[in-house]
Each structure stands twice: as C-alpha cells, then as structure tokens.
Tab-separated table of C-alpha atoms and ligand atoms in Angstrom:
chain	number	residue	atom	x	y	z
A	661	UNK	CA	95.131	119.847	140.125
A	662	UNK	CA	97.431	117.468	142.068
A	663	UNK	CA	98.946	113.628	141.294
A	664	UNK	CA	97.514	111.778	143.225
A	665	UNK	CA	98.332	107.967	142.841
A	666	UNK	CA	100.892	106.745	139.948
A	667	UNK	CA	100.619	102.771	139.173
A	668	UNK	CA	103.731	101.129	137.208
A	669	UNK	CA	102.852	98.235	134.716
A	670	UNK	CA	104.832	95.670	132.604
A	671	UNK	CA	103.456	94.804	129.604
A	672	UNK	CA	105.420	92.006	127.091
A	673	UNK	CA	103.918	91.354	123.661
A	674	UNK	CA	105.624	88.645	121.088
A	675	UNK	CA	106.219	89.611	117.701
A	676	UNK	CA	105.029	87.619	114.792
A	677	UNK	CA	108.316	87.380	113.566
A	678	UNK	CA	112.089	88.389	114.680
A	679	UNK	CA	112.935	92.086	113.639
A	680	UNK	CA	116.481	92.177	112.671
A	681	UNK	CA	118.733	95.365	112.414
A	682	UNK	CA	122.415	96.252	112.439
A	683	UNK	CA	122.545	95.799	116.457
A	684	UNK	CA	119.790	94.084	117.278
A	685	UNK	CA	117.349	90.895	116.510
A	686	UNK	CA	114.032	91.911	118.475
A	687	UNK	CA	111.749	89.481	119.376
A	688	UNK	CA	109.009	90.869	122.040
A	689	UNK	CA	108.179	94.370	123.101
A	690	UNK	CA	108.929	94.188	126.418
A	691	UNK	CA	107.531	98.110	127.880
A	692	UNK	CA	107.003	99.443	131.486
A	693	UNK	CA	103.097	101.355	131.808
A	694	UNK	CA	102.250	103.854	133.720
A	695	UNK	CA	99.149	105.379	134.621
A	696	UNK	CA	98.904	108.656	136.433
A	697	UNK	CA	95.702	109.668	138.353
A	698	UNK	CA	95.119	113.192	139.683
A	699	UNK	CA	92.771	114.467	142.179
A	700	UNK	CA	89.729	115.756	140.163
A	701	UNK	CA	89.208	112.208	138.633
A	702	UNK	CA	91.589	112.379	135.269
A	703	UNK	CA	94.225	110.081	134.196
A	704	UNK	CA	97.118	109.759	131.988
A	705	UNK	CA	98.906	106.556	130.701
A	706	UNK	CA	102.473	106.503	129.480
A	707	UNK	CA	104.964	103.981	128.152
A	708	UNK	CA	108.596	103.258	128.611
A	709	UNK	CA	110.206	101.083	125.971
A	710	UNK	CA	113.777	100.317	126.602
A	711	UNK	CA	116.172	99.077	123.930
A	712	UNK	CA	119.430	98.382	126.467
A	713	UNK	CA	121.729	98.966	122.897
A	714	UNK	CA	120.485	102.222	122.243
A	715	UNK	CA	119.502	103.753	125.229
A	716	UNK	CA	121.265	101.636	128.040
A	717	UNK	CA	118.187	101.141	130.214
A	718	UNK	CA	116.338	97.834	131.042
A	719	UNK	CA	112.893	97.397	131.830
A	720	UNK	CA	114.733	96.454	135.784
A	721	UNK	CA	116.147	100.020	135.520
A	722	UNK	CA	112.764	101.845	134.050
A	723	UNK	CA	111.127	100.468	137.145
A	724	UNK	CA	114.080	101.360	139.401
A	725	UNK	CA	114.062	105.004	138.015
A	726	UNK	CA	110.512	105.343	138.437
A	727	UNK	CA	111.115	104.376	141.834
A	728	UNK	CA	113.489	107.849	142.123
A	729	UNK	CA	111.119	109.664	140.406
A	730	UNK	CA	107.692	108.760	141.205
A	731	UNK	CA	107.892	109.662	145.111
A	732	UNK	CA	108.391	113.286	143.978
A	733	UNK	CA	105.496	113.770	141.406
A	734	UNK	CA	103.211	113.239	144.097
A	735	UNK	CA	101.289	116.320	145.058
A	736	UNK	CA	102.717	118.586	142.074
A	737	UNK	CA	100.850	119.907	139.683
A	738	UNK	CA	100.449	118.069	136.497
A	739	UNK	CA	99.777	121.178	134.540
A	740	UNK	CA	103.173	122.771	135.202
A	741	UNK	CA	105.259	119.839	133.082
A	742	UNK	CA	108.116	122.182	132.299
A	743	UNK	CA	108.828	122.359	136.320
A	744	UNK	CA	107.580	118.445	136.230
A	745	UNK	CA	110.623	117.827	133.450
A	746	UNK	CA	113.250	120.177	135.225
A	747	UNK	CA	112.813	117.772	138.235
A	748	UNK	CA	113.010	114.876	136.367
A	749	UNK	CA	116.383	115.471	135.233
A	750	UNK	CA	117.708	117.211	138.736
A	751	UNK	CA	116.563	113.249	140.297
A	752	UNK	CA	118.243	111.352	137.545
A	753	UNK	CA	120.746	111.717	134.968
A	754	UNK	CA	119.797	110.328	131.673
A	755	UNK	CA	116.906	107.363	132.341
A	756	UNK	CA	115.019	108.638	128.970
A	757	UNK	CA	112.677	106.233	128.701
A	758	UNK	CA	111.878	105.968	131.778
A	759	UNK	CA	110.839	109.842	131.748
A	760	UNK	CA	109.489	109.568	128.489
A	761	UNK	CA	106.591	107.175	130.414
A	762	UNK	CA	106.008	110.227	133.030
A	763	UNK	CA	105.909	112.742	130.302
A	764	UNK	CA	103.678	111.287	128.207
A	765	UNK	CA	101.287	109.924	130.909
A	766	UNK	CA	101.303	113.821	132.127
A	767	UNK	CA	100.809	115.037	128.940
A	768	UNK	CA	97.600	112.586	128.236
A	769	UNK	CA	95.848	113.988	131.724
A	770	UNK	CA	96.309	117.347	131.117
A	771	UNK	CA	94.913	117.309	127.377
A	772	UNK	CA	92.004	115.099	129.275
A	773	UNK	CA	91.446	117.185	131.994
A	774	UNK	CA	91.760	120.363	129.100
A	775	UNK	CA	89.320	118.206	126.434
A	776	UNK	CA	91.774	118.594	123.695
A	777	UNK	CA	93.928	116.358	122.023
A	778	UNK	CA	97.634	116.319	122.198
A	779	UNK	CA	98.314	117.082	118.349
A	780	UNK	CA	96.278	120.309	119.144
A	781	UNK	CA	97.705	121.427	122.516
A	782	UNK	CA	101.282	121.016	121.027
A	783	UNK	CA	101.015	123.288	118.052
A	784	UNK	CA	98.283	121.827	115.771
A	785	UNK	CA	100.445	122.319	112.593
A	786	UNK	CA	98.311	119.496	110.567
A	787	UNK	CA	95.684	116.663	110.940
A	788	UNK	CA	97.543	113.766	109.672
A	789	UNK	CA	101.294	112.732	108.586
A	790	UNK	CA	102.634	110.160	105.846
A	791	UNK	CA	104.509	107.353	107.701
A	792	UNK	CA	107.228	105.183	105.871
A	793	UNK	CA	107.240	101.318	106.259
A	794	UNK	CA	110.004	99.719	108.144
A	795	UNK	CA	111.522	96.611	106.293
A	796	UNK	CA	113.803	94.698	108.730
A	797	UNK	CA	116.988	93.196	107.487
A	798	UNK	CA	116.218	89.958	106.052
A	799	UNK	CA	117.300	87.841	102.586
A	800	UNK	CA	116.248	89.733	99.371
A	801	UNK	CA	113.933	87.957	98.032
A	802	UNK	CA	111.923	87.691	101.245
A	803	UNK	CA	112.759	91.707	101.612
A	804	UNK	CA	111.032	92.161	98.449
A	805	UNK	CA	107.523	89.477	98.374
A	806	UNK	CA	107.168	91.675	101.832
A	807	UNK	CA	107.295	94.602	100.850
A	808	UNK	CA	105.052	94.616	97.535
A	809	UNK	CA	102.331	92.585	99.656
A	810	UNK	CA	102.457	96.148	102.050
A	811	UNK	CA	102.476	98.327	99.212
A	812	UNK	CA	98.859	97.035	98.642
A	813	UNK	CA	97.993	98.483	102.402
A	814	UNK	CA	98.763	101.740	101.147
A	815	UNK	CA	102.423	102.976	101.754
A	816	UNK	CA	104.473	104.646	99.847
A	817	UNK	CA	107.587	105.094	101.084
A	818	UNK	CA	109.668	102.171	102.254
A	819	UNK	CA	112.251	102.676	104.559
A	820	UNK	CA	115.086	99.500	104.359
A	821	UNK	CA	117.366	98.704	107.154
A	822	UNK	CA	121.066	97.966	106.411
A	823	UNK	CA	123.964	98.210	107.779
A	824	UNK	CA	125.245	94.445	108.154
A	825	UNK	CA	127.132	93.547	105.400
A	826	UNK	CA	127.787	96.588	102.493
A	827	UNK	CA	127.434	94.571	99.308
A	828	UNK	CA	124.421	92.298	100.416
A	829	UNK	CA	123.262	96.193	101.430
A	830	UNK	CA	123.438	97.597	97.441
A	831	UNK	CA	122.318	94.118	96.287
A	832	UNK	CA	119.174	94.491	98.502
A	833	UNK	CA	118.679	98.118	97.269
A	834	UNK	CA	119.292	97.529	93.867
A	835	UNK	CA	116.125	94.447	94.334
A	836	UNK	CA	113.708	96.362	95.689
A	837	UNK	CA	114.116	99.349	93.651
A	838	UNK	CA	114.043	97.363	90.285
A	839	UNK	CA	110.794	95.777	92.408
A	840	UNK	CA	108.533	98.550	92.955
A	841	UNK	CA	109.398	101.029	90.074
A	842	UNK	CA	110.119	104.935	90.604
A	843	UNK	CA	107.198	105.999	92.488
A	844	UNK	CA	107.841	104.542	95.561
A	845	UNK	CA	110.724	106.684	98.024
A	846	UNK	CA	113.287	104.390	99.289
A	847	UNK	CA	114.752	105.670	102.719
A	848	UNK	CA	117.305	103.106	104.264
A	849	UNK	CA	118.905	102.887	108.163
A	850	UNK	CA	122.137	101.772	108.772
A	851	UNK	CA	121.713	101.791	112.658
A	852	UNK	CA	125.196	102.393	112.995
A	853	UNK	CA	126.584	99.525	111.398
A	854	UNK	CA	129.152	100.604	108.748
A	855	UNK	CA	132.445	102.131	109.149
A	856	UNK	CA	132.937	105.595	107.625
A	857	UNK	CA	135.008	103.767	104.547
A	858	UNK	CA	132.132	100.872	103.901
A	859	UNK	CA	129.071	103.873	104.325
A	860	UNK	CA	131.036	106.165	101.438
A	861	UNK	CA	131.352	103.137	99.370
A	862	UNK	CA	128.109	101.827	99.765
A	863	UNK	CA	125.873	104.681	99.476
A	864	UNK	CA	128.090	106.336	96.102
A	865	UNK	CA	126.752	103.187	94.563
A	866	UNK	CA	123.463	103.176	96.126
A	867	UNK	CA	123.011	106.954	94.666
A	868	UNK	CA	121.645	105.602	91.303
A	869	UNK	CA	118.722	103.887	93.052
A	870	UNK	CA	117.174	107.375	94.283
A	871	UNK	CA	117.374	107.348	98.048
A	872	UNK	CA	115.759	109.961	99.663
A	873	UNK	CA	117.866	109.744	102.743
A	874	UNK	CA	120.458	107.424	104.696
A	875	UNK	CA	119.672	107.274	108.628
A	876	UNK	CA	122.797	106.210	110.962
A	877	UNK	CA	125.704	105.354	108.653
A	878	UNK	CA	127.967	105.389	111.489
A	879	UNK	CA	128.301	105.007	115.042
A	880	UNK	CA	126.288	107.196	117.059
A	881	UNK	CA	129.521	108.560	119.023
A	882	UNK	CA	131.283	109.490	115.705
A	883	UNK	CA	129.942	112.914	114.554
A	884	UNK	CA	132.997	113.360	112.567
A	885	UNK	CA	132.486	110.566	111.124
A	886	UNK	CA	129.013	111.560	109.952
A	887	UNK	CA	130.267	114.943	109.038
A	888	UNK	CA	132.765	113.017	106.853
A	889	UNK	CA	130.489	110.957	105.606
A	890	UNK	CA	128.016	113.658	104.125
A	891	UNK	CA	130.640	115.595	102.704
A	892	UNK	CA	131.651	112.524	100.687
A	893	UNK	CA	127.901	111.081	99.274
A	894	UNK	CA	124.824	113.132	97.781
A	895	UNK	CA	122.952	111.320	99.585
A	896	UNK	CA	121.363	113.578	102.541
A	897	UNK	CA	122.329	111.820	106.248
A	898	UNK	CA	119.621	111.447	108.582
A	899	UNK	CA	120.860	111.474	112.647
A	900	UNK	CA	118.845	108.869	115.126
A	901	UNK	CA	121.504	107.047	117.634
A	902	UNK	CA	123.850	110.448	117.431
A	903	UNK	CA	120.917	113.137	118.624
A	904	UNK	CA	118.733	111.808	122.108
A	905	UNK	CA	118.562	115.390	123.497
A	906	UNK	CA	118.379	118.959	122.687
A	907	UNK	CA	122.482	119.133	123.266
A	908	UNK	CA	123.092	116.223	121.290
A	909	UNK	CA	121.133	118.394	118.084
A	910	UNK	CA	123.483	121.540	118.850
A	911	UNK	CA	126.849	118.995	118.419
A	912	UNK	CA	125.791	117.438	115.116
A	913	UNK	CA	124.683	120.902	114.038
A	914	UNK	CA	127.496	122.925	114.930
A	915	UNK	CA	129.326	120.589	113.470
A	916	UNK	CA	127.113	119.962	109.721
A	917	UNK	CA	127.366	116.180	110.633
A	918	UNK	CA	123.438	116.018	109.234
A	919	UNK	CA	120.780	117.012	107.130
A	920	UNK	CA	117.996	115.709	109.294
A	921	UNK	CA	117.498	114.449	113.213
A	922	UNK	CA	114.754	111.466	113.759
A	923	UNK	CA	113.337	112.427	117.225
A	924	UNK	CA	112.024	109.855	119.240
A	925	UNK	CA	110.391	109.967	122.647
A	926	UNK	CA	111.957	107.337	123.478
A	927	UNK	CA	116.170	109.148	123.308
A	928	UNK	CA	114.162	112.535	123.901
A	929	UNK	CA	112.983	111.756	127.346
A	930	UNK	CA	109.256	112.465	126.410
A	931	UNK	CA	107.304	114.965	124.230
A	932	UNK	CA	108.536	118.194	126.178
A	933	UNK	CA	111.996	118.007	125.193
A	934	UNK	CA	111.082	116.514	121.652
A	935	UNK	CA	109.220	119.620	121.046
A	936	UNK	CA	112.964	121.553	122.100
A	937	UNK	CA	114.699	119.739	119.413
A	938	UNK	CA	112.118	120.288	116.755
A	939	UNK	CA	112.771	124.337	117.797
A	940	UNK	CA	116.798	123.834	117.813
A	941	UNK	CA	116.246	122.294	114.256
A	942	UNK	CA	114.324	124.177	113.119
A	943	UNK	CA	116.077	127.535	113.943
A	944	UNK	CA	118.692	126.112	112.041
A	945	UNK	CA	116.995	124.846	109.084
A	946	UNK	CA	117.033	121.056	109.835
A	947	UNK	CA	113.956	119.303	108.695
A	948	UNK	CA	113.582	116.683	111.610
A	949	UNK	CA	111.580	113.173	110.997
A	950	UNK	CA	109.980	111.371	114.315
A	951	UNK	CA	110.174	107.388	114.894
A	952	UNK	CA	109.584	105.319	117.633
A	953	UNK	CA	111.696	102.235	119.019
A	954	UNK	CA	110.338	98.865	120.089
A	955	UNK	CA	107.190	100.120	121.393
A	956	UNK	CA	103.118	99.443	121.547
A	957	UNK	CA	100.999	101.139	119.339
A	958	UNK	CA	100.468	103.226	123.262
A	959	UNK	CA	104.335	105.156	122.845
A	960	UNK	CA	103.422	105.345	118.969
A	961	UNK	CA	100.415	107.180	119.250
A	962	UNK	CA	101.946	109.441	121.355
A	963	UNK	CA	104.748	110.195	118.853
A	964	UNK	CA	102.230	110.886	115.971
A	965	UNK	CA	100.722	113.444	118.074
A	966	UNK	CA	103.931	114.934	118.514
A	967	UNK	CA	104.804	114.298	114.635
A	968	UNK	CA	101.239	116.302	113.723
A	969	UNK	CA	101.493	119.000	116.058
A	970	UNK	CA	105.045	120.637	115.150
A	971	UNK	CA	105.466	122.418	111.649
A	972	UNK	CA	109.336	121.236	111.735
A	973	UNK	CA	109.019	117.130	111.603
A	974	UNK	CA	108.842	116.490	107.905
A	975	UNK	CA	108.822	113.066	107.917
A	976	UNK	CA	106.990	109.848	109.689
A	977	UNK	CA	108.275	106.813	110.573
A	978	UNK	CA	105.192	105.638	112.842
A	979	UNK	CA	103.535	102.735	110.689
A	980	UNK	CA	101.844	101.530	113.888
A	981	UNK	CA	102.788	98.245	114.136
A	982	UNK	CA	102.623	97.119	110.765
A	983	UNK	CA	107.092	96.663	110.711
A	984	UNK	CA	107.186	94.822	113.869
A	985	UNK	CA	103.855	92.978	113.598
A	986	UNK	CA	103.456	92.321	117.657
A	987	UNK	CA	100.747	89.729	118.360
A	988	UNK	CA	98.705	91.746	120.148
A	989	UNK	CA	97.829	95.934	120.640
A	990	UNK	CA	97.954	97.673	123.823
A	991	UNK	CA	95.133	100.112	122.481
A	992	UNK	CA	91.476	98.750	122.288
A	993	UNK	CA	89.756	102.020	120.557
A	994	UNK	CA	90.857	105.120	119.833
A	995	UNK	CA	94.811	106.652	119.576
A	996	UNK	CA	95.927	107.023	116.063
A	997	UNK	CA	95.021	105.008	113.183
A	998	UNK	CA	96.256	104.203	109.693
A	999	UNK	CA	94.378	104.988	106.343
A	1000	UNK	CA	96.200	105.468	103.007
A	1001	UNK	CA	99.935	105.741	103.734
A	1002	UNK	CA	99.118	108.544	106.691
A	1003	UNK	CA	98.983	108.036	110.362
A	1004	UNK	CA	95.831	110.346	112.110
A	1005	UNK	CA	95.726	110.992	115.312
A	1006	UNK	CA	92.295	110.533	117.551
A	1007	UNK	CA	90.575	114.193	118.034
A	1008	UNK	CA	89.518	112.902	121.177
A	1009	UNK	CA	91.232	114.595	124.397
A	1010	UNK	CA	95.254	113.601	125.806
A	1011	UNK	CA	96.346	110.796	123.513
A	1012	UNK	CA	92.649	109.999	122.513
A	1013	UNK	CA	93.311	106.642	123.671
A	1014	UNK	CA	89.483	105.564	124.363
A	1015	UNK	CA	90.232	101.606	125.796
A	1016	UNK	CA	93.961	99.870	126.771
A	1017	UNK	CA	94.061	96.441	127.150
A	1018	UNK	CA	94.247	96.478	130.629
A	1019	UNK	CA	93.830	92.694	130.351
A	1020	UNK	CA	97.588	92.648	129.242
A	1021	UNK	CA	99.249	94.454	131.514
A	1022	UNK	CA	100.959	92.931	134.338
A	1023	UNK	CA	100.681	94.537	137.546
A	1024	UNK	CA	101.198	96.845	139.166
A	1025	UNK	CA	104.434	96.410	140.258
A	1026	UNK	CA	104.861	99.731	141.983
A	1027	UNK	CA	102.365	101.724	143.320
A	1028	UNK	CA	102.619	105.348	144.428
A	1029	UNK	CA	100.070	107.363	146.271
A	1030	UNK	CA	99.735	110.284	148.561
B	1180	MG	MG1	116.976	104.704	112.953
C-alpha cells in the first residue's frame, strides 16, 4: 500500500447560536479536510479544527503545515502510522491539529482497506460510551430552560462551563442543580479562567451541589497551581488546556496536579498519540475522559472511536453537535450516532463514515500527488 494523492479542504459551518466560554465566544466551525487516497483504491478523510487560544494554530497555518508535511507522506506506507507519526513530528514542531487531520485520515484508510472499524482496531474495549452535554456560559435562567429541554433528548450528565465571573459561577450551579434534582451529574469547565484564590473559593462552595468533577480551574501553564488547587477542594480536578501530549501527562502526574486528563485529538496530534496518553494514565491510575474542540461531527466521530476502543477513558464529552448546534453536518450517513445519553460508533470499516457532504467543502486548496 502506498499514498498516493492527498487533497486539502476548508470547510466553515455557522452555529445556530454563539458558544461562549472563559476564552472564547465561537461562532462558526471553521476546519481544514483532508482526504487521503492510496494506490489500491481506499481513502481516508481527516479533520483539522484549530482554536488559535488553545492550540495556537489557524486554519492559514493548518494549511501551511500540511504543506511541510504532505510532500513527505507521498509514497509511504499508510499502514506503518507509528513511522508516519515519528515523521510528522521530525518535519514540524507542535502543529497538532494539523497532524491530527493526517492521523485520522490514515487511520480511516487503513481500517477501510482492513474492513474493520476504528473502535475495533484500537482496542475494542466497548460498543458505546455515555457522553455529557456541554452548556455554554450564558445567563441562568437561559442556562437552565436549555438544559431541561436537552434532558428530554436523553442526557444525563450536564457538563457547565464557568470560569468568568466566580459568584455568577456558584449562582449558576446552585440554579441548575435545584433545576434538575439529584439524578442528573453536574461536571463544570473553567477553561482556565479563575485564579488559584477565586477556583478554591468557588468550588468549596460549589461542593454542596455534588460535582462530579471541575475541568481547567486554572491556567493551563500553572501545574502548581492545579496541584494547589486539588489539595485545597474535594472536588476531583480534571486537566484539558494543561495535558496536549504524552509529556504534558507525565508533568501534571509527577507532579499530582490532577485526578483526570480530557484527551482530545485535537492537543494530542491525532489518535496515535491519544492512545499513548490513555497508556501513561493509565499506568498511573488516572481515569482519562476524551472531548473534542470546535469541530464537525467528522473530528467527533473520530474521537468516539478512540473514546470506545481504550479501557482507560472513563468519561465522554462527544454529544455530537448537540452543545454547539452548527447549521449544518459534515457527515451524510454513517460515523457515530446518538441514542439514549450514549454516543455509538458505526461498525462499518475506518471511521464508518458512509457519505460527507462533499457539497460543503471548499476546495481543494492544496493538492498533493505522486
Ligand atoms: Mg475543557
């Protein structure tokens, strides 16, 4: 087997309404596409989704990246994607997302080409994985009316960003727990956005409310700051900003600055590496949860394979659209789908992805071949 022709998309879908966070008010997913064809008639397709705040690329650098990159994958073999990954990162310091879209559009041929899908190639550890709802950050009432029309879909765990302002924060708690009763588990993300002093106060009073985990307290850079953060709360600290690769999970474990790590393929450079962090958390008893950024339901699908294939991810954070509500979906038929709070992924081979939207995708940009 041999790449034999790479073509580089853009793709830009509006969302229904703006997503807000601590860092951030999202608008559009705005993701570069790849698809990789190889010479016995497979393909693969792969997304990059940049978030500049978090992972410092653009979709201007994603395509200039790919343009390092992309030369090089011609003529290898798609099968050997440890070698494929080790290249990656001898081209090009950091560029994750950008390598994330290679990975993953590797990945999908091979599990083609091998007529199995990706959850089963990678480990297989279940069928299906319970995803949390995202709630942006938005006035309480409107938090709440949101939130109890989605409980009717069939979630049942809500997770709440905060992280703007600390006592609007245990207000907004305080509402939606009195709102949905005991059943439902609260997580909340602070995406970075409290100092060490404002996190400690805010989640010792949001400890009565039953949270189930606090993502991001601090900055990403301050794994002291985490570590002094957990020591002070009951509350168990989830890492996402702090840990994008498998080095980043040794620091914040050598240094008990978390409970759990939130992988994404997005900070992971792809599903290769994610699978390494999932190992160096789990050798050191770290339940890890996987997420996604501001991606298509293409990247997401991906990540549930992931999620279902490795004993070690605990939690799910891959509601498939339903948080950012983006006009449109980037996958026709097939991928993952939703049914009762879980997220399944598509027995059918790679990604399972049966039909893009091609119709949507702008392009190419870039085309490599042989
Ligand atoms: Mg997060």
């Amino acid at each position: 087997m041999k790449i034999l022709r790479i073509e580089v998309y853009q793709v830009f879908i509006n969302l229904a309404q703006p997503f807000v966070i601590a860092t951030d008010t999202i608008t559009a997913i705005n993701s570069v596409i790849i698809k990789i064809a190889d010479d016995q008639g497979n393909i693969g397709w792969g997304e990059a989704a940049p978030q500049p705040v978090i992972l410092g690329e653009t979709v201007e650098s994603i395509l200039a990246c790919l343009d390092v990159i992309a030369p090089s994958l011609i003529g290898k073999d798609p099968r050997k994607i440890e070698e494929i990954v080790e290249m990656m990162d001898r081209l090009i310091l950091r560029n994750t997302a950008a390598k994330a879209a290679v990975d993953m559009a590797i990945h999908d041929l091979v599990g083609r080409a091998w007529g199995e899908p990706l959850w089963r190639l990678l480990g297989g550890a279940r069928e299906k994985i319970e995803t949390d709802l995202t709630i942006g950050i938005k006035p309480t009432g409107e938090a709440v009316k949101d939130i109890l029309k989605l409980l009717k879909e069939g979630f049942k765990v809500i997770k709440l960003k905060v992280g703007k302002d600390p006592e609007e924060d245990i207000e907004r708690v305080k509402a939606v727990r009195e709102a949905v009763g005991g059943e439902v588990r609260i997580r909340i993300d602070a995406n970075q956005g409290w100092t060490r002093q404002q996190a400690v106060h805010a989640l010792k009073k949001m400890a009565k409310y039953n949270i189930e985990f606090v993502e991001q307290p601090v900055q990403a850079l301050d794994i002291s700051g985490l570590a002094f953060v957990r020591q002070a709360i009951a509350i168990p600290v989830m890492v996402d900003e702090s840990v994008h690769q498998p080095e980043d999970a040794i620091r914040v474990i050598t240094e008990n600055a978390a409970d759990y790590i939130n992988i994404k393929l997005m900070k992971s450079g792809g599903l290769w590496k994610a699978r390494k962090i999932a190992a160096i958390a789990e050798a050191a008893a770290m339940p890890c949860m996987v997420g996604s950024m501001i991606e298509t339901d293409l990247a997401i699908t991906a990540a549930i394979h992931f999620a279902t294939a490795v004993t070690n991810v605990k939690f799910g954070d891959l509601d498939l659209g339903f948080s950012l509500r983006p006009k449109n979906r980037l996958v026709e038929k097939g991928g993952a789908e939703f049914s009762e709070g879980y997220v399944i992924p598509s027995n059918k081979p790679g990604l399972g992805v049966v039909k893009m939207r091609e119709e949507l995708l702008q392009g190419p940009v870039n085309v490599y071949e042989q």
